[in-house]
Amino acid sequence: MKAAPFAYVRPATLDDAVAELVRSAGEGKVLAGGQSLVPILAMRLARPSTVVDIGALSELDFVRRDGDELVIGALVRQRTLEGHPLAAAVPLLRLALPWIGHRELRSRGTVCGSIAHADPAAELPAVACGLGASLEIAGPHGRRTVAAAEFFHGAMATSVGAEDVLATVRFPMARPGEGFGFAEIARRHGDFALAGVATRVRVSNGRAAEAVLTAFGVSDRPVTRDVTGLGDDEVADLARDLVDTAGDTHGSREYRQRLVAALAVRELARARRAAEGGTS
C-alpha cells in the first residue's frame, strides 16, 4: 500500500516545528528517522494531515554530558550513539543498541524516535525505564520533563501530545559499583522481541544493595520492579507474574513467562558479576 495524501513541512527550528503541529490541529506527525512512522503511513494505520520533518533541526543533533547524565537530542541516530565514545558512560545503552532491528535500520532510526513510538517490544523504552531516564518534551506551552516511569501510558501511547516533540532524553551515567545486563529472545535477530529484560545491580560492601529488573515484550509497556534481596526462585516467580500479554502465533503466554523468568535470573547474575568487577 501507499500512504494517504498528506502535507509535508520541514521547519528550521524547534519552535517552528511545534507551531506546525499546532497548525495541524492534532492531525500532524513528527518525522525524524522514519523507521517507525513510514511503515505505519504505508499501511495507512496513520493518516496525518501533515508530516513535520524535524531533520533540519541541528539544535537537536547532539550527544553531550551534563553532570552525571548523558543527554541525547532528538536527531541522534541509534547507530551514531552505538559508536559514540560518550555512550560508554551508560553501559546498558551499549548492551541494548545492537539488538535493535538491523544495522541499516539503526543508521536511520533515532533514539528519541524509538522511545516516542513506545512499541511494547522495543529495547530503548525498557532501558529508559530501567535506568530512570527523564524525557524533555517541547510543546506550545514550553518545555516539560517527564520521568520514564510516568512517560509510557500503554502500547504506542506516551506523554507526548499531538502538538509536542520529544526533544531530548537524559540517561543517568553508571556509578561505581553498578553492573548491567540485557537480553531478549526473538524468532530471528532483528525481529520484535518475544520477551526481554534489562537489569541493573549496585553492589556495596560485597552485597547487592540495589537490584532492578525491567521486562519488555510482556505487557503494553516496559515493567520495572525492585528485586533487591530476592533469590533466584523469587525473581523467577515475580518475572512470570509480569507477563500479562495473551499468546500469539509466535508464542503462548506461558512460553513468554518461561522466557522472561530465565532471562531475569541470568541477567541479574550477569549484572552482579559486572558490578563486582567481572566481565559483563
Short mmCIF file of C-alpha atoms in Angstrom, two decimals:
data_model
loop_
_atom_site.label_atom_id
_atom_site.label_comp_id
_atom_site.label_asym_id
_atom_site.label_seq_id
_atom_site.Cartn_x
_atom_site.Cartn_y
_atom_site.Cartn_z
CA MET A 1 0.00 0.00 0.00
CA LYS A 2 0.94 3.64 -0.24
CA ALA A 3 0.45 6.41 2.29
CA ALA A 4 -2.69 8.53 2.12
CA PRO A 5 -2.07 12.10 0.89
CA PHE A 6 -0.53 14.49 3.42
CA ALA A 7 1.14 17.90 3.56
CA TYR A 8 4.89 17.92 4.18
CA VAL A 9 6.84 20.63 6.04
CA ARG A 10 10.48 20.82 7.09
CA PRO A 11 10.84 23.55 9.74
CA ALA A 12 14.17 25.17 10.59
CA THR A 13 13.73 25.46 14.38
CA LEU A 14 12.09 23.50 17.17
CA ASP A 15 9.67 26.35 17.83
CA ASP A 16 8.65 26.26 14.17
CA ALA A 17 8.12 22.50 14.37
CA VAL A 18 5.80 22.90 17.37
CA ALA A 19 3.97 25.71 15.56
CA GLU A 20 3.39 23.43 12.57
CA LEU A 21 1.99 20.72 14.82
CA VAL A 22 -0.34 23.26 16.43
CA ARG A 23 -1.40 24.44 12.98
CA SER A 24 -2.29 20.86 12.02
CA ALA A 25 -4.85 20.82 14.87
CA GLY A 26 -3.75 17.48 16.30
CA GLU A 27 -3.56 15.78 12.90
CA GLY A 28 0.22 16.09 12.42
CA LYS A 29 3.01 13.52 12.84
CA VAL A 30 6.69 14.10 13.56
CA LEU A 31 9.23 12.53 11.21
CA ALA A 32 12.78 12.04 12.49
CA GLY A 33 14.37 8.82 11.25
CA GLY A 34 11.13 7.47 9.83
CA GLN A 35 11.81 3.82 10.67
CA SER A 36 8.63 3.64 12.76
CA LEU A 37 6.47 6.25 11.04
CA VAL A 38 6.95 5.38 7.37
CA PRO A 39 5.71 1.75 7.62
CA ILE A 40 2.66 2.96 9.55
CA LEU A 41 1.95 5.52 6.85
CA ALA A 42 2.41 2.93 4.12
CA MET A 43 -0.06 0.58 5.79
CA ARG A 44 -2.43 3.50 6.40
CA LEU A 45 -2.53 2.77 10.11
CA ALA A 46 -1.97 6.52 10.45
CA ARG A 47 -3.35 9.20 8.15
CA PRO A 48 -1.88 12.52 9.29
CA SER A 49 -2.86 15.73 7.57
CA THR A 50 0.75 16.97 7.92
CA VAL A 51 4.12 15.31 8.33
CA VAL A 52 6.52 17.58 10.20
CA ASP A 53 10.08 16.61 9.26
CA ILE A 54 12.47 17.69 12.03
CA GLY A 55 15.54 16.53 10.12
CA ALA A 56 16.81 20.11 9.69
CA LEU A 57 16.81 20.90 13.42
CA SER A 58 20.55 20.90 14.07
CA GLU A 59 19.83 22.13 17.60
CA LEU A 60 18.60 18.60 18.40
CA ASP A 61 21.54 16.74 16.86
CA PHE A 62 23.90 16.27 19.81
CA VAL A 63 25.23 13.83 22.39
CA ARG A 64 26.69 15.54 25.41
CA ARG A 65 27.48 15.04 29.04
CA ASP A 66 25.66 17.20 31.59
CA GLY A 67 26.87 16.46 35.09
CA ASP A 68 26.14 12.81 35.77
CA GLU A 69 23.73 12.45 32.83
CA LEU A 70 24.13 11.65 29.15
CA VAL A 71 21.85 13.94 27.13
CA ILE A 72 20.75 12.84 23.66
CA GLY A 73 18.94 15.06 21.19
CA ALA A 74 16.01 14.00 19.03
CA LEU A 75 18.04 13.70 15.82
CA VAL A 76 20.73 11.35 17.14
CA ARG A 77 20.68 8.08 15.21
CA GLN A 78 20.85 4.81 17.09
CA ARG A 79 23.90 3.77 15.08
CA THR A 80 25.62 7.07 15.91
CA LEU A 81 25.09 6.53 19.62
CA GLU A 82 26.16 2.90 19.34
CA GLY A 83 29.65 4.00 18.32
CA HIS A 84 29.83 7.25 20.28
CA PRO A 85 32.60 7.41 22.91
CA LEU A 86 30.30 9.02 25.48
CA ALA A 87 27.92 6.05 25.28
CA ALA A 88 30.43 4.02 27.30
CA ALA A 89 29.27 6.01 30.34
CA VAL A 90 25.87 4.30 30.06
CA PRO A 91 26.76 0.60 29.67
CA LEU A 92 23.13 -0.54 29.44
CA LEU A 93 22.74 1.50 26.24
CA ARG A 94 25.81 -0.18 24.79
CA LEU A 95 24.33 -3.58 25.64
CA ALA A 96 20.88 -2.85 24.20
CA LEU A 97 21.57 -0.91 21.00
CA PRO A 98 22.92 -3.85 18.92
CA TRP A 99 19.63 -5.70 19.49
CA ILE A 100 17.54 -3.02 17.77
CA GLY A 101 16.48 -4.18 14.31
CA HIS A 102 19.39 -4.34 11.87
CA ARG A 103 22.36 -2.06 11.32
CA GLU A 104 20.67 -0.38 8.35
CA LEU A 105 17.62 0.47 10.44
CA ARG A 106 19.76 1.82 13.28
CA SER A 107 21.57 4.02 10.76
CA ARG A 108 18.32 5.93 10.19
CA GLY A 109 16.25 5.32 13.31
CA THR A 110 16.67 7.80 16.16
CA VAL A 111 16.97 7.15 19.89
CA CYS A 112 14.18 9.55 20.81
CA GLY A 113 12.03 8.31 17.94
CA SER A 114 12.08 4.75 19.25
CA ILE A 115 11.19 5.94 22.75
CA ALA A 116 8.38 8.18 21.49
CA HIS A 117 6.96 5.35 19.36
CA ALA A 118 6.69 3.23 22.54
CA ASP A 119 6.38 -0.20 20.97
CA PRO A 120 5.92 -2.68 23.86
CA ALA A 121 8.67 -4.90 22.42
CA ALA A 122 11.18 -2.08 21.86
CA GLU A 123 14.53 -2.04 23.63
CA LEU A 124 15.14 1.66 24.31
CA PRO A 125 11.93 2.29 26.29
CA ALA A 126 12.96 -0.56 28.59
CA VAL A 127 16.44 0.93 29.00
CA ALA A 128 14.92 4.32 29.81
CA CYS A 129 12.67 2.81 32.48
CA GLY A 130 15.38 0.59 33.93
CA LEU A 131 17.79 3.50 34.36
CA GLY A 132 15.20 6.05 35.48
CA ALA A 133 15.79 8.32 32.49
CA SER A 134 13.98 11.63 32.04
CA LEU A 135 12.36 12.89 28.85
CA GLU A 136 12.14 16.56 27.84
CA ILE A 137 9.07 17.40 25.77
CA ALA A 138 8.68 20.65 23.82
CA GLY A 139 5.14 21.87 23.28
CA PRO A 140 3.12 25.01 22.64
CA HIS A 141 3.28 25.94 26.34
CA GLY A 142 7.04 25.49 26.69
CA ARG A 143 9.13 22.55 27.81
CA ARG A 144 8.43 19.99 30.48
CA THR A 145 10.33 17.00 31.83
CA VAL A 146 8.70 13.63 32.48
CA ALA A 147 10.27 10.66 34.26
CA ALA A 148 10.41 7.48 32.21
CA ALA A 149 8.25 5.69 34.78
CA GLU A 150 5.43 8.15 34.02
CA PHE A 151 6.14 8.64 30.31
CA PHE A 152 4.71 5.39 28.91
CA HIS A 153 0.92 5.14 29.13
CA GLY A 154 0.41 1.98 27.10
CA ALA A 155 1.18 0.46 23.72
CA MET A 156 2.34 3.31 21.49
CA ALA A 157 0.90 5.85 23.94
CA THR A 158 3.10 8.32 25.84
CA SER A 159 3.10 11.74 27.46
CA VAL A 160 3.96 13.30 24.08
CA GLY A 161 0.81 15.05 22.90
CA ALA A 162 -0.34 15.72 19.35
CA GLU A 163 1.29 19.18 19.43
CA ASP A 164 4.51 18.08 21.16
CA VAL A 165 8.00 17.00 20.15
CA LEU A 166 10.18 14.72 22.27
CA ALA A 167 13.28 16.93 22.26
CA THR A 168 15.82 15.11 24.44
CA VAL A 169 16.32 12.11 26.67
CA ARG A 170 18.60 12.11 29.71
CA PHE A 171 20.16 8.82 30.82
CA PRO A 172 21.91 8.63 34.21
CA MET A 173 25.53 7.60 33.85
CA ALA A 174 26.75 4.47 35.60
CA ARG A 175 28.05 4.90 39.12
CA PRO A 176 30.89 2.98 40.77
CA GLY A 177 29.71 -0.44 41.88
CA GLU A 178 26.96 -0.73 39.25
CA GLY A 179 26.61 -3.52 36.73
CA PHE A 180 24.12 -4.19 33.96
CA GLY A 181 22.62 -6.99 31.94
CA PHE A 182 20.46 -7.12 28.84
CA ALA A 183 18.99 -9.92 26.75
CA GLU A 184 16.00 -10.73 24.61
CA ILE A 185 14.59 -13.64 22.66
CA ALA A 186 13.23 -13.18 19.13
CA ARG A 187 12.47 -15.57 16.28
CA ARG A 188 15.35 -14.05 14.32
CA HIS A 189 17.84 -11.33 15.17
CA GLY A 190 16.21 -8.03 14.28
CA ASP A 191 12.66 -9.26 14.83
CA PHE A 192 10.49 -7.88 17.60
CA ALA A 193 11.33 -9.44 20.96
CA LEU A 194 9.07 -12.18 22.30
CA ALA A 195 10.41 -11.25 25.73
CA GLY A 196 13.39 -9.31 27.02
CA VAL A 197 14.93 -7.92 30.19
CA ALA A 198 17.22 -5.11 31.25
CA THR A 199 18.87 -5.36 34.67
CA ARG A 200 20.81 -3.07 36.97
CA VAL A 201 22.62 -4.12 40.15
CA ARG A 202 24.54 -1.92 42.59
CA VAL A 203 26.99 -3.64 44.91
CA SER A 204 28.13 -2.12 48.20
CA ASN A 205 30.32 -3.79 50.83
CA GLY A 206 30.17 -7.07 48.99
CA ARG A 207 26.39 -7.33 48.77
CA ALA A 208 23.73 -6.28 46.31
CA ALA A 209 22.47 -3.01 47.77
CA GLU A 210 20.08 -2.47 44.87
CA ALA A 211 18.73 -4.67 42.07
CA VAL A 212 16.28 -3.55 39.40
CA LEU A 213 14.57 -5.64 36.73
CA THR A 214 12.78 -4.23 33.67
CA ALA A 215 10.89 -6.59 31.37
CA PHE A 216 9.64 -5.75 27.89
CA GLY A 217 7.60 -7.52 25.25
CA VAL A 218 5.44 -8.93 28.05
CA SER A 219 2.97 -6.11 28.68
CA ASP A 220 1.68 -2.97 26.98
CA ARG A 221 4.71 -1.03 28.27
CA PRO A 222 8.05 -1.74 30.00
CA VAL A 223 7.53 -3.11 33.51
CA THR A 224 10.11 -2.27 36.18
CA ARG A 225 10.41 -3.88 39.61
CA ASP A 226 12.80 -3.54 42.54
CA VAL A 227 14.10 -7.06 43.18
CA THR A 228 16.68 -6.20 45.84
CA GLY A 229 17.20 -9.10 48.22
CA LEU A 230 15.21 -11.62 46.21
CA GLY A 231 16.60 -15.06 45.49
CA ASP A 232 16.59 -16.69 42.07
CA ASP A 233 13.32 -18.54 42.63
CA GLU A 234 11.60 -15.40 43.88
CA VAL A 235 12.89 -13.41 40.91
CA ALA A 236 11.65 -16.09 38.50
CA ASP A 237 8.20 -16.11 40.12
CA LEU A 238 7.98 -12.30 40.00
CA ALA A 239 9.15 -12.21 36.39
CA ARG A 240 6.48 -14.69 35.37
CA ASP A 241 3.84 -12.53 37.05
CA LEU A 242 4.90 -9.55 34.90
CA VAL A 243 3.65 -11.24 31.73
CA ASP A 244 0.10 -10.09 31.02
CA THR A 245 0.03 -10.38 27.24
CA ALA A 246 -2.04 -13.05 25.56
CA GLY A 247 -0.36 -15.69 23.45
CA ASP A 248 0.01 -15.34 19.70
CA THR A 249 1.30 -17.37 16.76
CA HIS A 250 4.89 -16.81 17.93
CA GLY A 251 4.49 -18.00 21.50
CA SER A 252 1.95 -18.58 24.23
CA ARG A 253 1.69 -16.56 27.41
CA GLU A 254 3.20 -19.49 29.30
CA TYR A 255 6.13 -19.63 26.89
CA ARG A 256 6.82 -15.94 27.42
CA GLN A 257 6.63 -16.46 31.17
CA ARG A 258 9.33 -19.13 30.98
CA LEU A 259 11.46 -16.91 28.76
CA VAL A 260 11.34 -13.82 30.94
CA ALA A 261 11.89 -15.84 34.13
CA ALA A 262 15.04 -17.47 32.76
CA LEU A 263 16.36 -14.22 31.29
CA ALA A 264 15.70 -12.29 34.51
CA VAL A 265 17.70 -14.69 36.68
CA ARG A 266 20.56 -14.90 34.18
CA GLU A 267 20.88 -11.18 33.50
CA LEU A 268 20.67 -10.19 37.16
CA ALA A 269 23.56 -12.57 37.81
CA ARG A 270 25.43 -11.07 34.88
CA ALA A 271 24.82 -7.55 36.20
CA ARG A 272 26.09 -8.52 39.64
CA ARG A 273 29.28 -10.01 38.20
CA ALA A 274 29.86 -6.82 36.25
CA ALA A 275 29.25 -4.73 39.38
CA GLU A 276 31.78 -6.80 41.29
CA GLY A 277 34.37 -6.21 38.58
CA GLY A 278 33.89 -9.32 36.47
CA THR A 279 33.22 -9.36 32.77
CA SER A 280 29.77 -8.44 31.52
#
